[in-house]
Short mmCIF file of C-alpha atoms in Angstrom, two decimals:
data_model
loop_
_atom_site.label_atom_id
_atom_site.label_comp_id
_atom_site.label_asym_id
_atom_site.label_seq_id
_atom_site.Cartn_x
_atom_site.Cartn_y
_atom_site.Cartn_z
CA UNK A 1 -9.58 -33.45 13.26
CA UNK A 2 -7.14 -32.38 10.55
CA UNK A 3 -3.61 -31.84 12.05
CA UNK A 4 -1.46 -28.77 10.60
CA UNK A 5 1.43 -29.81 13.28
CA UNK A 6 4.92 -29.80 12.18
CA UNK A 7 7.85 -30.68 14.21
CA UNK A 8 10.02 -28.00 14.26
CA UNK A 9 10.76 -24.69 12.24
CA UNK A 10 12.76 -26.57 9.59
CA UNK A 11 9.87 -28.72 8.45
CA UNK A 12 7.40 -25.48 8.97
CA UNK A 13 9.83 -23.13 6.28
CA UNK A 14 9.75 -26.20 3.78
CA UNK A 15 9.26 -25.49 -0.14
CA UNK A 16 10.42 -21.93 0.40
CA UNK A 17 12.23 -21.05 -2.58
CA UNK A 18 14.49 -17.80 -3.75
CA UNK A 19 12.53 -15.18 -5.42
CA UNK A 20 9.11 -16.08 -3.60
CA UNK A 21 6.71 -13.57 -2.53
CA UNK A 22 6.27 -13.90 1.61
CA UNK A 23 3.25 -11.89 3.58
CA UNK A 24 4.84 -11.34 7.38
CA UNK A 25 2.08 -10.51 9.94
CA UNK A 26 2.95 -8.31 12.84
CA UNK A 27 3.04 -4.34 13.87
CA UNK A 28 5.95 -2.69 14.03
CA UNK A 29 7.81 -5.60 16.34
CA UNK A 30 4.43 -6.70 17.44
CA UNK A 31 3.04 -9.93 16.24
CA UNK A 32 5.85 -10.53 14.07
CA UNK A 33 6.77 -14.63 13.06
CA UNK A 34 10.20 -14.52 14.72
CA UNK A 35 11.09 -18.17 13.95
CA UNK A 36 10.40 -17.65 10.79
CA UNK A 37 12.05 -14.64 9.71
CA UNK A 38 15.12 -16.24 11.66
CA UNK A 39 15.04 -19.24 9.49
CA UNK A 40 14.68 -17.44 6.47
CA UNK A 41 17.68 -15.58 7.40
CA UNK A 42 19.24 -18.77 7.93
CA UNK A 43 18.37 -20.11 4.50
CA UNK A 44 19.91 -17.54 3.01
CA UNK A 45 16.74 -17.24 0.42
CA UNK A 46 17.62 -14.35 -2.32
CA UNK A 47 15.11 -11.83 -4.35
CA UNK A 48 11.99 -12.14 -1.96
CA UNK A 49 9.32 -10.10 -2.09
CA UNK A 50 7.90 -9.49 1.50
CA UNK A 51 4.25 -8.28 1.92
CA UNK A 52 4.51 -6.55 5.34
CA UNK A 53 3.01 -3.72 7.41
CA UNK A 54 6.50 -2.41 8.72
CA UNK A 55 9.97 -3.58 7.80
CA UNK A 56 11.58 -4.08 11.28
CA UNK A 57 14.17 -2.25 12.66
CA UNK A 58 18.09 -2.12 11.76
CA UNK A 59 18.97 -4.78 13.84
CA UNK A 60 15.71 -7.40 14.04
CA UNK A 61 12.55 -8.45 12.78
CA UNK A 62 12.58 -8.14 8.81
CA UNK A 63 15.39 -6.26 9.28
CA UNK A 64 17.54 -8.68 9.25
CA UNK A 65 16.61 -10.26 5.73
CA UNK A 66 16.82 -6.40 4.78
CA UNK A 67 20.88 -6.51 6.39
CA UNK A 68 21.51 -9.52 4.23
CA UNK A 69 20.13 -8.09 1.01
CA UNK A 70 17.79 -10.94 0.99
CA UNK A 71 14.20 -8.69 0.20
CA UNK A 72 13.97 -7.79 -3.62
CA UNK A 73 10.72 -5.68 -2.96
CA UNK A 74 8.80 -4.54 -0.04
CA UNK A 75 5.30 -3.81 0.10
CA UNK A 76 4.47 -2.15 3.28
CA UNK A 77 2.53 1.42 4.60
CA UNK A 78 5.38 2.28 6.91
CA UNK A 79 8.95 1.78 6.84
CA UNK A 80 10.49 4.60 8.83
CA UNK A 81 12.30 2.95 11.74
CA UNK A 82 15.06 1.86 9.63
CA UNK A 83 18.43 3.16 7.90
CA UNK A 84 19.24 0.36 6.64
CA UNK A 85 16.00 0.35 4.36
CA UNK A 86 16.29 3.59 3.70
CA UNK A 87 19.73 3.44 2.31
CA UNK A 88 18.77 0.78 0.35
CA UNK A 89 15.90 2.28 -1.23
CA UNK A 90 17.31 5.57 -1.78
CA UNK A 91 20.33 3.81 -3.47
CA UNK A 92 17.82 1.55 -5.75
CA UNK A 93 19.00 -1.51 -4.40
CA UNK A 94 15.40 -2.04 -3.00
CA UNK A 95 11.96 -2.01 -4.95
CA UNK A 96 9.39 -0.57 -2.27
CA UNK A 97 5.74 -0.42 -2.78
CA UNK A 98 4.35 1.79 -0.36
CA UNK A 99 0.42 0.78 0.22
CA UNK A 100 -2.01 2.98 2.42
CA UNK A 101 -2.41 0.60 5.93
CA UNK A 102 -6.31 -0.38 5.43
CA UNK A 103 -5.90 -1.37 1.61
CA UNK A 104 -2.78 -3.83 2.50
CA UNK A 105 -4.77 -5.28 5.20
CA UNK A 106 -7.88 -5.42 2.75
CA UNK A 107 -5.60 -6.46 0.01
CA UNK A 108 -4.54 -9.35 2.46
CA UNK A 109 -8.60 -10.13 3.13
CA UNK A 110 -9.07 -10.11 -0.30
CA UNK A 111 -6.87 -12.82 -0.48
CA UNK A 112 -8.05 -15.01 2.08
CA UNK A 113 -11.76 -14.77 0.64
CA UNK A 114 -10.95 -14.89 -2.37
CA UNK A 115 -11.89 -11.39 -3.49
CA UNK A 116 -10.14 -10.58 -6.92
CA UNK A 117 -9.98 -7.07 -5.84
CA UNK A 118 -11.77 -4.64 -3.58
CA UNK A 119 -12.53 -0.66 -4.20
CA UNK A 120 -11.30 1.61 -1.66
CA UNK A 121 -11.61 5.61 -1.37
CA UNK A 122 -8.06 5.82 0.46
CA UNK A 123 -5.30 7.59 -1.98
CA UNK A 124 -7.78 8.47 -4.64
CA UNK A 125 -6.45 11.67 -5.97
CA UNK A 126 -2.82 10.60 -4.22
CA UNK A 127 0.10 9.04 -6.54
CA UNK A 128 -0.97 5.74 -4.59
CA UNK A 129 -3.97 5.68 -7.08
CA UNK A 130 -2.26 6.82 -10.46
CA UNK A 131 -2.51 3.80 -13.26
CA UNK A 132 -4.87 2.50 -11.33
CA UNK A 133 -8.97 2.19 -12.40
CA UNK A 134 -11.02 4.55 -10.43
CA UNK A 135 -14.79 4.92 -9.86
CA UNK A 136 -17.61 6.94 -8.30
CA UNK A 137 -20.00 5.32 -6.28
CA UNK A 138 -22.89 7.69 -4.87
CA UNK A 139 -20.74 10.72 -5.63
CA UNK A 140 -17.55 9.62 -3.72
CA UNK A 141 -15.18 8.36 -5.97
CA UNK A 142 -13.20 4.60 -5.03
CA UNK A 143 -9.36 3.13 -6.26
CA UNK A 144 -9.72 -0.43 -7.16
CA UNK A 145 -6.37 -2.70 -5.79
CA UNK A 146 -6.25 -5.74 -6.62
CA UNK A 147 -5.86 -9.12 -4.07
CA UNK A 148 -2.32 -9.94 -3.22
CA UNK A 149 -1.15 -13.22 -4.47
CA UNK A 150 1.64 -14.89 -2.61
CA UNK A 151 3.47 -18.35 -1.92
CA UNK A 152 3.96 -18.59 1.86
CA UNK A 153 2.02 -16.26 4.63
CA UNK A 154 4.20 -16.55 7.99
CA UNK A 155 2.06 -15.33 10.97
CA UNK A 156 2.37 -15.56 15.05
CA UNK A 157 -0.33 -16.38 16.97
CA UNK A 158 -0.60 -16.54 21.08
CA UNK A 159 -2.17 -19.99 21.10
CA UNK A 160 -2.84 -22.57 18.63
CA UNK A 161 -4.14 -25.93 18.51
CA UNK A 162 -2.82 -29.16 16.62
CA UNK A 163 -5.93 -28.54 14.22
CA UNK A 164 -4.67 -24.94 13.24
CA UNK A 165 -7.03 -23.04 15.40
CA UNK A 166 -5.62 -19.40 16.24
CA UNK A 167 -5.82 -17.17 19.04
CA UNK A 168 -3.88 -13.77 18.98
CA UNK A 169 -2.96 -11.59 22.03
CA UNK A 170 -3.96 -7.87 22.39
CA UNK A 171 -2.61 -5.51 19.80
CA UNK A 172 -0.32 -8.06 18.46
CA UNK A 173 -3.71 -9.83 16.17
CA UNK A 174 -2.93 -6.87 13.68
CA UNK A 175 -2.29 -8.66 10.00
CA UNK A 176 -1.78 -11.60 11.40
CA UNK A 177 -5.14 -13.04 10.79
CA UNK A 178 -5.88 -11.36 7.37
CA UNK A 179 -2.72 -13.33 6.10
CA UNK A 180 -4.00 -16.93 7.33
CA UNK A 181 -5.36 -18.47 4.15
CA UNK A 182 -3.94 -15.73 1.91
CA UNK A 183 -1.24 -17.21 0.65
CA UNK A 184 -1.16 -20.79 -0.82
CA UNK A 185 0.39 -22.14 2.42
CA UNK A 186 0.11 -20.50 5.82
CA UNK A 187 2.71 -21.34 8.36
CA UNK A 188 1.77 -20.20 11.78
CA UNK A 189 4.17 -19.92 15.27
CA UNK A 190 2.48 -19.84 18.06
CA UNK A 191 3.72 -18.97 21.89
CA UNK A 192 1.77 -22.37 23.39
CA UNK A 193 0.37 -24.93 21.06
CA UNK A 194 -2.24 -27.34 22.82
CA UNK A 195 -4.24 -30.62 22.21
CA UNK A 196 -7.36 -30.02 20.00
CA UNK A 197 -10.43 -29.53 22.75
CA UNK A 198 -7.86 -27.15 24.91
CA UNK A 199 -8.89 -24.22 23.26
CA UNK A 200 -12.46 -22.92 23.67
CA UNK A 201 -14.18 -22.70 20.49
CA UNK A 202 -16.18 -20.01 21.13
CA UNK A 203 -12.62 -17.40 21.44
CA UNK A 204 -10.85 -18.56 18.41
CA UNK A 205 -10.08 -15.94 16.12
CA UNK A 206 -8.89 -17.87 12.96
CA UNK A 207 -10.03 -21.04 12.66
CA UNK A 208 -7.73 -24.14 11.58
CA UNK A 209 -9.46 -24.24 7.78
CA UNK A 210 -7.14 -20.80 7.07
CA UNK A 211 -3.41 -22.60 8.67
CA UNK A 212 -1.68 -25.27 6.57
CA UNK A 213 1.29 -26.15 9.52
CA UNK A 214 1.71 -24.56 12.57
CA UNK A 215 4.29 -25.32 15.29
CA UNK A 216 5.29 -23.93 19.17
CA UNK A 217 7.99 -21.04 18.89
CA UNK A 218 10.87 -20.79 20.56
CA UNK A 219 12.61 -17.75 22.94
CA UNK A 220 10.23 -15.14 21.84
CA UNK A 221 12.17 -11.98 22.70
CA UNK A 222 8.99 -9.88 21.96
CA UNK A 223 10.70 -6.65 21.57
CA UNK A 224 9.49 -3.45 22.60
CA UNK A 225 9.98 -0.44 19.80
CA UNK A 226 9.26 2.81 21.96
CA UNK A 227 8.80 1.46 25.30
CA UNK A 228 6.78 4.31 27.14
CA UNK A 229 5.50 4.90 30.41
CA UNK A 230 4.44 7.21 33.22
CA UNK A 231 5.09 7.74 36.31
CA UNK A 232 3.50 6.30 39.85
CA UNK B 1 1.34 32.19 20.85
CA UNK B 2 0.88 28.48 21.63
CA UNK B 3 3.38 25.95 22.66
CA UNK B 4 2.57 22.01 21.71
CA UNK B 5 0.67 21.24 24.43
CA UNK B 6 -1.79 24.84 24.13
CA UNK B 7 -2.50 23.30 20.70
CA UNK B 8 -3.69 20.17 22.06
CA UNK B 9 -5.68 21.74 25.06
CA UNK B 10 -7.23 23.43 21.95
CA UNK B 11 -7.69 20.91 19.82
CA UNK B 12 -9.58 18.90 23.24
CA UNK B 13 -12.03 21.38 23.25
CA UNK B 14 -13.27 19.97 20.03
CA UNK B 15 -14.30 16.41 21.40
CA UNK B 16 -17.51 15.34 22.92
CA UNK B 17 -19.10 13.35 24.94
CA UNK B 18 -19.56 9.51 23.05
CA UNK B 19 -17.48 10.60 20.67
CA UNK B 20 -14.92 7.59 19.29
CA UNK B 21 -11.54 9.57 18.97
CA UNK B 22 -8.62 8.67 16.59
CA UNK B 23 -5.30 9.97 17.62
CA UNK B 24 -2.11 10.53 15.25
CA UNK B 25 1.60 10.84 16.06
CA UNK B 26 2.96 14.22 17.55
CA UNK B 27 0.66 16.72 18.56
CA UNK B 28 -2.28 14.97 18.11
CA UNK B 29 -1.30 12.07 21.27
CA UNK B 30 -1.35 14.95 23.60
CA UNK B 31 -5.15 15.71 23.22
CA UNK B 32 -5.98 12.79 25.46
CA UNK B 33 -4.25 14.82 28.32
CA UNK B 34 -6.61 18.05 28.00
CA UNK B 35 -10.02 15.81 27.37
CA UNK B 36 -12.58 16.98 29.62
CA UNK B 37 -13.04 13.87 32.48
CA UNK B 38 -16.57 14.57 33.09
CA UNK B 39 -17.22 13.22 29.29
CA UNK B 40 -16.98 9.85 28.06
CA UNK B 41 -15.07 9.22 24.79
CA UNK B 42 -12.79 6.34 23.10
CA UNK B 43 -9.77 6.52 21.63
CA UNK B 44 -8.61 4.29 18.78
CA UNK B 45 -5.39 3.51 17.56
CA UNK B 46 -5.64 2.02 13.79
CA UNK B 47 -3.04 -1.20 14.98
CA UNK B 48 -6.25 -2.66 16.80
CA UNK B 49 -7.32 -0.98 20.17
CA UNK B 50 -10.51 0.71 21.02
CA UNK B 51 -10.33 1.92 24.25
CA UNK B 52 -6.92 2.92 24.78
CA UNK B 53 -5.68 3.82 28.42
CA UNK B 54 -2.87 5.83 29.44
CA UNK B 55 0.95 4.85 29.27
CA UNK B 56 1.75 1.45 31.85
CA UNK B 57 3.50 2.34 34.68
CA UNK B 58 7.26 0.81 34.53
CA UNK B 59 7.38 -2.26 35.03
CA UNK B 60 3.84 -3.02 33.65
CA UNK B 61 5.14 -2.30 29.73
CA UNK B 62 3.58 -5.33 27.46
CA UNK B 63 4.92 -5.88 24.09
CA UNK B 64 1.93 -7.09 23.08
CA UNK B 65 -0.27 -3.96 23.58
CA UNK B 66 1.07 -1.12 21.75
CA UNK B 67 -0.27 2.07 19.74
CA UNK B 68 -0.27 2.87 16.30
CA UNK B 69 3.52 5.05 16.88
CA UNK B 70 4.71 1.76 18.77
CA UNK B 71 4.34 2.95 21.97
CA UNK B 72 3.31 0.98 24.90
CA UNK B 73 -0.17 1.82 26.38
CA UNK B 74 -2.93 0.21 28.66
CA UNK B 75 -6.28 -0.77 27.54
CA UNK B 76 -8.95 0.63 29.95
CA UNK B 77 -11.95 -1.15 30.72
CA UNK B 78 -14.94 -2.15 28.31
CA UNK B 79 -11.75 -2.31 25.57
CA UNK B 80 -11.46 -4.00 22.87
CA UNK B 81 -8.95 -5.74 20.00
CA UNK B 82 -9.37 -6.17 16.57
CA UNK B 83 -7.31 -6.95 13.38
CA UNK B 84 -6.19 -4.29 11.12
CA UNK B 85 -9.13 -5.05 8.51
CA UNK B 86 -11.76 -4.15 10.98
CA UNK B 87 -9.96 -1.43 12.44
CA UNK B 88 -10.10 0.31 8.88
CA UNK B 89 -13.21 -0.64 8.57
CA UNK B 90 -14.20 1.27 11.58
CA UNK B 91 -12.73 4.57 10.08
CA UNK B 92 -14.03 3.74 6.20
CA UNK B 93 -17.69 2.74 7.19
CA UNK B 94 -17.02 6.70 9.26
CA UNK B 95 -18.12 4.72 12.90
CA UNK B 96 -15.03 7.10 14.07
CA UNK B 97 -16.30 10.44 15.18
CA UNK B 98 -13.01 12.49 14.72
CA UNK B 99 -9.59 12.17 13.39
CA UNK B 100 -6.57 14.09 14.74
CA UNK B 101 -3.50 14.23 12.81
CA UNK B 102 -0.43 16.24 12.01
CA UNK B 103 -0.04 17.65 8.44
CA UNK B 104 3.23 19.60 6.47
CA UNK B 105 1.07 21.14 4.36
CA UNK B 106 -2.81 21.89 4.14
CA UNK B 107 -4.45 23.99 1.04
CA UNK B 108 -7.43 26.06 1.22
CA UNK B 109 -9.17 23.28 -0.74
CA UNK B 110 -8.85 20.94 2.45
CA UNK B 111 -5.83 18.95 0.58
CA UNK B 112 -3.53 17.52 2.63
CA UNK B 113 -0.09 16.69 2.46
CA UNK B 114 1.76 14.66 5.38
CA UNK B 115 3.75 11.61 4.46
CA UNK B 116 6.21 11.92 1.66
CA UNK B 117 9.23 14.56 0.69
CA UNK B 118 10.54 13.75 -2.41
CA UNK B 119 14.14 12.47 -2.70
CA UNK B 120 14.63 13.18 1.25
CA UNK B 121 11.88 11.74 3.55
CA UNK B 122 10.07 8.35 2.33
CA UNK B 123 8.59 6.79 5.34
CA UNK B 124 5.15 5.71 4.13
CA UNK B 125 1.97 6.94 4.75
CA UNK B 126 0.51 4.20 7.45
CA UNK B 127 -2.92 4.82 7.71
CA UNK B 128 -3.08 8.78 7.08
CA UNK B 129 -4.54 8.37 3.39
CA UNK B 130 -7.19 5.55 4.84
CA UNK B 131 -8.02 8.35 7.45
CA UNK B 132 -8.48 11.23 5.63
CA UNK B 133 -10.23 9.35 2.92
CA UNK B 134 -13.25 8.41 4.98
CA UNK B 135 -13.57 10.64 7.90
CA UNK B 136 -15.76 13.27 8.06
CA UNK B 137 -14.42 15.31 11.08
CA UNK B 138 -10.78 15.96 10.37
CA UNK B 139 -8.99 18.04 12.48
CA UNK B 140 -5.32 19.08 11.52
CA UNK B 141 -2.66 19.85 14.65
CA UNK B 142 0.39 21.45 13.25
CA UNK B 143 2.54 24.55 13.37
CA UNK B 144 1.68 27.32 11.26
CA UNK B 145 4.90 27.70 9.45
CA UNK B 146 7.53 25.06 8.75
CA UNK B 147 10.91 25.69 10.19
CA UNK B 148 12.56 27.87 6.96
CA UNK B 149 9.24 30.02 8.25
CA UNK B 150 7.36 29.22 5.34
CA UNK B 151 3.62 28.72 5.36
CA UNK B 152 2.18 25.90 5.57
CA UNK B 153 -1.65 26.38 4.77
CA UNK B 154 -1.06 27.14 0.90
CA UNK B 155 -3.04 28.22 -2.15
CA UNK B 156 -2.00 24.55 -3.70
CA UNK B 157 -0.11 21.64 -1.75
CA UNK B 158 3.18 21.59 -3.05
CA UNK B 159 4.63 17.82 -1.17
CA UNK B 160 2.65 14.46 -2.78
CA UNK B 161 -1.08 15.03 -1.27
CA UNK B 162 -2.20 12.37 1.44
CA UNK B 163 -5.61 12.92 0.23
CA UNK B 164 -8.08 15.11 -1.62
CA UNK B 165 -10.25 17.99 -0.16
CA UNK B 166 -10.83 16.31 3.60
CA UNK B 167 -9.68 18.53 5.96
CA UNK B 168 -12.48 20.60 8.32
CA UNK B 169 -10.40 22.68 10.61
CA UNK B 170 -6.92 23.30 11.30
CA UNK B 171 -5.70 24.59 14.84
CA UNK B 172 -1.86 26.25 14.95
CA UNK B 173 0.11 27.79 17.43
CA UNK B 174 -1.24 31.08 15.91
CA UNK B 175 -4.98 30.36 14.88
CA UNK B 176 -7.90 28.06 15.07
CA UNK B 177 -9.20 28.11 11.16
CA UNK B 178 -12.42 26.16 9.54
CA UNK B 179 -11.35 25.33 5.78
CA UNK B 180 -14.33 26.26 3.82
CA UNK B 181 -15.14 26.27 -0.10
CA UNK B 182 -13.86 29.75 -0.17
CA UNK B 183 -10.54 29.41 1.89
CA UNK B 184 -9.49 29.39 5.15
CA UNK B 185 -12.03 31.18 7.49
CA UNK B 186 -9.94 32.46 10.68
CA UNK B 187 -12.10 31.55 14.00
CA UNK B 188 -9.96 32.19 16.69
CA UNK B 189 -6.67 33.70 17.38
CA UNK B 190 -4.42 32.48 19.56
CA UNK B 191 -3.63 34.41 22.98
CA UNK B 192 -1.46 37.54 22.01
CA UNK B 193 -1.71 36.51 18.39
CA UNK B 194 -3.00 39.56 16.10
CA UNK B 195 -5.09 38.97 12.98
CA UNK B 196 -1.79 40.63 10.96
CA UNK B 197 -0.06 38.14 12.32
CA UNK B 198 -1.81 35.28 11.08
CA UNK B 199 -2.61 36.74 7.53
CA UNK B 200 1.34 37.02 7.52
CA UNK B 201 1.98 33.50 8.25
CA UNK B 202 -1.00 32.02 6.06
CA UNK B 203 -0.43 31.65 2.73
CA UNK B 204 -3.61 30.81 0.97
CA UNK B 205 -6.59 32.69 1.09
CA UNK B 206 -7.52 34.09 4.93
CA UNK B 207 -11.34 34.92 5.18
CA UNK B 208 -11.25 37.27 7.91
CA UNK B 209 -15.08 38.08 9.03
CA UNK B 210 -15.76 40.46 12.07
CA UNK B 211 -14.26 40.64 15.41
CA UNK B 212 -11.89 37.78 15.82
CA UNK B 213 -12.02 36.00 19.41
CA UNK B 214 -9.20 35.09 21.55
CA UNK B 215 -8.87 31.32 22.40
CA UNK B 216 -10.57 30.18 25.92
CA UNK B 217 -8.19 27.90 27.21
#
């Protein structure tokens, strides 16, 4: 068995450098690496670039490298639960790429299989597509966007084993796997890390192969965005 | 004249049994209220759920197991999770019957325009342009005129297009309309709702043919 273990958060965040580009897996506040983005707030890192579906809120999740001016450029598909991104944006402080949802996760895949690029028929005809090579194939006509290239991928698992191996929990899997291996090192947080053999191999979603260091998280607060229900 | 929820009931009357249902933000969520229950159908939500199950009771809320407009929800049984890669894949390789989703402007071409005004609203598009790209049964929920009381099924789109020549019907508080390679063709009107009415509040070209029917709600 290879082990990915590191001891702490601090060790995991290692080599990250001002201006790098950072994929961030989560949902809205679903899935998303909070150890990580907390230590990256801590560092203090300037001019990222952060790959991510959503942005956070105002007041956590990326939103808090947003509050700090730390993020250069954002590539996400949806960004609308937050004024301080907004303002940002709208001022020109902020470079945003805004990236249909199934070609940033493809983009991601691309990555991670080592696809240079991948043709999809989502914002043809759109101002997503314009500069960008376009082709028919049996009379339906494709964008080409290219694989995303980036220095650390940060994801959050449920469960993880010493060698790596991920499992995620309900709709909180989202990104989170398609960034494991898409970046040249994958740090992944998990809720409960076990011994290798604790996990059964036949329910592992990402295996170990795709996860350079992963260590257990600490006081997940797991927030909910639009908590909803009905009545009894 | 319909209110919200008379546009879903509508709209409801459009899915059918097996059918694998995707669900956007607004109107479109309501559907799953007015589905027939002696049919079976799945809803999908793009973040990674097929099978989606009412709201949790308090109490019950899980952050992990949420829809695509954050929301908590249940899964019901025989559901299933799924990264974001295969849940796209689902609606580009069309495995998803029929796509529901709110619109601020729709041309008689079937273009649609719902996620961008310039200079004031920039909140991305999610997964509307991955949507309309690939399905082939897109239905449109939206008010018939915006709230300056200007149309909003147009000659041309006028707001950055979602995507090109997609949309198959469009139901309003007004009108249930097919969008055909000569315009809009009016189906049904909606109860109390004259055919004037509608040409008034439609824009683009209005193919009125025959006797138009009241809705059956």
């Amino acid at each position: 068995m290879i082990k990915k273990t590191v001891k702490n958060v601090q060790e995991a965040l290692e080599g990250v450098k001002d201006g790098m580009t950072m994929m961030l897996g989560g949902f809205g506040l679903s899935g998303i690496p909070e150890n990580s983005i907390s230590e990256l707030v801590k560092l203090n890192l300037k001019d990222l670039t952060c790959i991510s579906n959503n942005a956070g809120v105002d007041d956590f999740g990326l939103g808090l490298l947003l509050h700090k001016k730390q993020i250069k450029k954002m590539i996400s598909s949806y960004v609308g639960e937050n004024a301080e991104f907004e303002r940002q944006m709208l001022s020109g402080e902020l470079d945003v790429e805004l990236t249909p949802q199934g070609t940033l996760a493809a983009k991601c895949q691309a990555a991670q299989q080592g696809f240079p690029a991948i043709f999809t028929p989502a914002g043809y005809g759109t101002e997503v597509a314009e500069g960008k090579e376009t082709r028919e194939f049996d009379g339906k006509m494709y964008v080409l966007e290219h694989a995303y290239k980036a220095d650390f991928a940060f994801v959050k698992a449920w469960k993880g084993d010493e060698a790596g191996n991920l499992i995620f929990k309900g709709t909180a899997r989202n990104f989170n796997p398609l960034m494991c291996g898409a970046a040249t090192i994958t740090v992944a947080e998990v809720e409960e890390l076990v011994k290798p053999g604790e996990l059964d191999p036949n329910q592992i979603h990402i295996p170990g192969i795709f996860v350079q260091r992963i260590f257990e998280g600490k006081n997940y607060e797991k927030r909910i965005e639009q908590r909803t229900v009905r009545q009894k | 004249m319909l209110d919200k929820n008379g546009i879903a009931k509508r709209i409801a009357q459009e899915v059918q049994d097996g059918y694998y249902v995707n669900l956007g933000i607004g109107i479109p969520t309501l559907v799953a209220n007015f589905v027939r229950n002696d049919i079976n159908v799945e809803f999908q939500s793009e973040n990674g759920i097929l099978g989606m199950g009412p709201f949790p009771f308090e109490g019950e809320e899980d952050a992990d197991l949420i829809n695509a407009g954050k929301q908590t929800i249940t899964a019901l049984p025989g559901a299933s999770f799924f990264d974001s890669a295969m849940s796209f894949g689902m609606i580009r390789g069309q495995h998803v019957d029929l796509t529901i989703l709110g619109a601020m402007e729709v041309a008689e071409n079937g273009d649609i325009a719902n996620w961008k005004i310039p200079g004031k609203m920039v909140k991305g598009m999610g997964g509307a342009m991955d949507l309309v790209a690939s399905a082939e049964n897109i239905i449109v929920a939206m008010m018939h005129t915006n709230r300056a009381g200007e149309s909003k099924l147009l000659k041309r789109c006028s707001l950055p297009l979602t995507g090109v020549g997609c949309v198959t019907k469009i139901v309003t508080e007004l009108a249930v309309i097919e969008v055909t390679e000569k315009g809009f063709k009016l189906l049904e009107r909606a109860p109390g709702v004259s055919v004037e009415d509608i040409k008034k509040a439609t824009e683009g070209t209005l193919i009125v043919e025959g006797d138009i029917p009241e809705m059956k709600l």
